[in-house]
Amino acid sequence: MNQIHKDTRSNKRSIVRYTYLMIVLFLALTGFGQMPIFKRYYIADIPGLGWVARFYVTHYMHYLFAILLIVLTSHVIAEYLFINRKRIKITISGYIRGALVIGLVITGVLLVIRNLASSGFPPGFIVFLDLAHLGLVMVLLMAGLYCIILKKKWAKERFKMSKGV
Ligand code: HEM
């Protein structure tokens, strides 16, 4: 494989990685923004952050970044299944983080349905969904931090097992 091909592939990986990190950062910011904490703890008083205390701004931004997360996740899964499966192997930490992201998408979509007037979800299920979504958020953020600090990769080249992807 020539050097240009290698560079293009690693550039693409960096774009996907930083896009994912930016989406998760904004989902966390807008997600916690929907809880009345940023006003209470004066974070919304920081110049330029007034919008984090405005429910409908954070609510619709959360939906926008949720759509971006679903698009990015679908792209990465499709690329792995149809193109890269023979060349790369997903690591255990990659499977764990993948399962957390898919759990957030499933609970998130159900929470969106909950917000539709006609959802009719029983109150107990709504509380479970909210706690499940929030619990998955905390585990994903901690797992993400752990993997960044310990440089744990999502996937590795099958044939050069020593080198991370
Ligand atoms: C990394 C991904 C995500 C993070 C970090 C995140 C974070 C959060 C947080 C912190 C909350 C507040 C929970 C509460 O009020 O108890 C929340 C609520 C919510 N999230 Fe997410 N979320 C993520 C992905 C998603 C996705 C993919 C969707 C939709 C497909 C979604 C839809 C929602 C909805 C509808 C709510 C409830 C808002 C309301 O009170 O009406 N989230 N999210």
Coordinates of C-alpha atoms and ligand atoms in Angstrom, one line a residue:
M1 CA 0.0 0.0 0.0
N2 CA 1.6 3.3 -1.0
Q3 CA 2.3 6.1 1.4
I4 CA -0.4 8.4 -0.1
H5 CA -3.0 5.7 0.5
K6 CA -1.8 5.3 4.1
D7 CA -2.0 9.0 4.7
T8 CA -5.5 9.4 3.3
R9 CA -6.7 6.5 5.5
S10 CA -5.1 8.0 8.7
N11 CA -6.5 11.5 7.9
K12 CA -10.0 10.0 7.5
R13 CA -9.6 8.1 10.8
S14 CA -8.7 11.4 12.5
I15 CA -11.7 13.2 11.0
V16 CA -14.0 10.5 12.2
R17 CA -12.4 10.5 15.7
Y18 CA -12.5 14.3 16.2
T19 CA -16.0 14.5 14.7
Y20 CA -17.2 11.8 17.2
L21 CA -15.5 13.6 20.2
M22 CA -17.1 17.0 19.2
I23 CA -20.5 15.4 18.9
V24 CA -20.3 13.6 22.3
L25 CA -19.0 16.8 23.9
F26 CA -22.0 18.8 22.5
L27 CA -24.5 16.0 23.4
A28 CA -23.2 16.0 27.0
L29 CA -23.3 19.8 27.2
T30 CA -26.8 20.1 25.7
G31 CA -28.0 17.0 27.5
F32 CA -27.0 18.4 31.0
G33 CA -28.2 21.8 29.7
Q34 CA -31.7 20.3 29.7
M35 CA -31.4 19.7 33.4
P36 CA -31.7 23.0 35.3
I37 CA -28.1 22.9 36.6
F38 CA -26.1 25.4 34.4
K39 CA -28.2 28.4 35.7
R40 CA -28.1 27.1 39.3
Y41 CA -24.3 26.8 39.3
Y42 CA -23.7 30.0 37.4
I43 CA -22.1 28.3 34.4
A44 CA -24.7 30.1 32.2
D45 CA -23.3 33.4 33.5
I46 CA -20.0 32.8 31.9
P47 CA -19.9 35.1 28.8
G48 CA -20.9 33.2 25.7
L49 CA -22.6 30.4 27.6
G50 CA -25.9 32.1 28.3
W51 CA -27.6 29.7 25.8
V52 CA -26.9 26.6 27.9
A53 CA -29.6 27.7 30.4
R54 CA -32.2 28.1 27.6
F55 CA -34.2 24.8 27.6
Y56 CA -35.4 24.9 24.0
V57 CA -32.0 25.9 22.6
T58 CA -30.3 23.0 24.3
H59 CA -33.2 20.6 23.6
Y60 CA -33.2 21.2 19.8
M61 CA -29.4 21.3 19.7
H62 CA -29.4 17.9 21.5
Y63 CA -31.7 16.5 18.8
L64 CA -29.4 18.0 16.1
F65 CA -26.2 16.4 17.6
A66 CA -28.2 13.1 18.2
I67 CA -28.9 13.0 14.5
L68 CA -25.2 13.6 13.7
L69 CA -24.3 10.8 16.1
I70 CA -26.7 8.4 14.4
V71 CA -25.4 9.3 11.0
L72 CA -21.7 9.0 12.0
T73 CA -22.4 5.7 13.9
S74 CA -24.2 4.2 10.9
H75 CA -21.4 5.3 8.6
V76 CA -18.7 3.7 10.8
I77 CA -20.7 0.4 11.2
A78 CA -21.4 0.2 7.5
E79 CA -17.8 0.9 6.6
Y80 CA -16.6 -1.8 9.0
L81 CA -19.2 -4.4 7.9
F82 CA -18.8 -3.9 4.1
I83 CA -15.2 -2.7 3.7
N84 CA -12.8 -3.1 6.7
R85 CA -14.0 -6.3 8.4
K86 CA -11.2 -8.4 6.9
R87 CA -8.5 -5.8 7.6
I88 CA -9.3 -4.6 11.2
K89 CA -10.4 -6.2 14.4
I90 CA -12.5 -4.3 17.0
T91 CA -10.9 -4.3 20.5
I92 CA -12.8 -5.1 23.7
S93 CA -12.9 -1.4 24.7
G94 CA -14.2 -0.7 21.2
Y95 CA -17.1 -3.1 21.6
I96 CA -17.8 -1.7 25.1
R97 CA -17.9 1.9 23.8
G98 CA -19.9 0.9 20.8
A99 CA -22.5 -0.9 22.9
L100 CA -22.7 2.3 25.2
V101 CA -23.3 4.5 22.1
I102 CA -26.0 2.2 20.7
G103 CA -27.6 2.1 24.1
L104 CA -27.7 5.9 24.2
V105 CA -29.2 6.0 20.7
I106 CA -31.9 3.5 21.7
T107 CA -32.8 5.2 25.0
G108 CA -32.5 8.6 23.3
V109 CA -34.9 7.6 20.5
L110 CA -37.4 6.3 23.1
L111 CA -37.1 9.6 25.0
V112 CA -37.9 11.5 21.8
I113 CA -41.0 9.2 21.4
R114 CA -41.8 10.0 25.1
N115 CA -41.8 13.7 24.2
L116 CA -44.5 13.1 21.6
A117 CA -47.9 13.8 23.1
S118 CA -49.3 10.5 22.1
S119 CA -46.5 8.3 23.5
G120 CA -48.5 6.8 26.3
F121 CA -45.5 5.3 28.0
P122 CA -46.2 4.2 31.6
P123 CA -44.6 6.6 34.2
G124 CA -42.3 3.8 35.5
F125 CA -40.9 3.2 32.1
I126 CA -40.2 6.9 31.5
V127 CA -38.3 7.1 34.8
F128 CA -36.3 4.0 33.8
L129 CA -35.6 5.5 30.3
D130 CA -34.3 8.8 31.9
L131 CA -32.1 7.0 34.4
A132 CA -30.9 4.5 31.8
H133 CA -30.0 7.4 29.4
L134 CA -28.2 9.3 32.2
G135 CA -26.5 6.2 33.5
L136 CA -25.2 5.3 30.0
V137 CA -23.9 8.9 29.6
M138 CA -21.9 8.7 32.8
V139 CA -20.4 5.3 31.9
L140 CA -19.6 6.4 28.3
L141 CA -17.9 9.6 29.5
M142 CA -15.8 7.7 32.1
A143 CA -15.0 4.9 29.7
G144 CA -14.0 7.5 27.1
L145 CA -11.7 9.3 29.5
Y146 CA -10.1 6.0 30.6
C147 CA -9.5 5.0 27.0
I148 CA -8.1 8.5 26.0
I149 CA -5.7 8.5 29.0
L150 CA -4.6 4.9 28.5
K151 CA -4.6 5.3 24.6
K152 CA -7.0 2.4 24.2
K153 CA -7.9 2.0 20.5
W154 CA -11.4 1.2 19.1
A155 CA -9.9 -1.3 16.6
K156 CA -6.5 -2.8 15.4
E157 CA -5.1 -4.0 12.1
R158 CA -5.6 -7.8 12.0
F159 CA -2.2 -8.5 10.4
K160 CA -0.1 -5.9 12.2
M161 CA -1.6 -6.6 15.7
S162 CA 1.1 -4.5 17.4
K163 CA -0.1 -1.3 15.6
G164 CA -3.3 0.5 16.8
V165 CA -6.0 1.8 14.4
Ligands
HEM1 C1 -23.2 10.6 23.6 C2 -24.5 10.7 23.5 C3 -25.5 11.4 24.4 C4 -25.3 12.1 25.6 C5 -23.9 12.3 26.3 C6 -26.6 12.5 26.1 C7 -26.8 13.2 27.2 C8 -28.1 13.5 27.7 C9 -28.3 14.0 29.1 C10 -27.2 14.4 30.1 C11 -29.7 14.2 29.2 C12 -30.5 14.7 30.4 C13 -31.0 13.6 31.1 C14 -32.1 14.0 32.2 O1 -32.7 15.0 32.0 O2 -32.2 13.2 33.1 C15 -30.3 13.8 28.0 C16 -31.6 13.8 27.7 C17 -32.1 13.4 26.5 N1 -31.4 12.9 25.4 FE1 -29.5 12.5 25.3 N2 -27.6 12.1 25.2 C18 -26.9 11.4 24.1 C19 -27.5 10.9 23.0 C20 -28.8 11.1 22.7 C21 -29.4 10.6 21.5 C22 -28.6 9.8 20.4 C23 -30.7 11.0 21.5 C24 -31.8 10.8 20.5 C25 -31.7 10.0 19.6 C26 -30.9 11.7 22.8 C27 -32.1 12.2 23.2 C28 -32.4 12.7 24.4 C29 -33.7 13.1 24.9 C30 -35.0 13.1 24.1 C31 -33.5 13.6 26.2 C32 -34.6 14.1 27.2 C33 -34.8 15.5 27.1 C34 -36.1 15.9 27.8 O3 -36.1 16.1 29.0 O4 -37.1 16.0 27.1 N3 -29.7 11.7 23.5 N4 -29.3 13.3 27.1

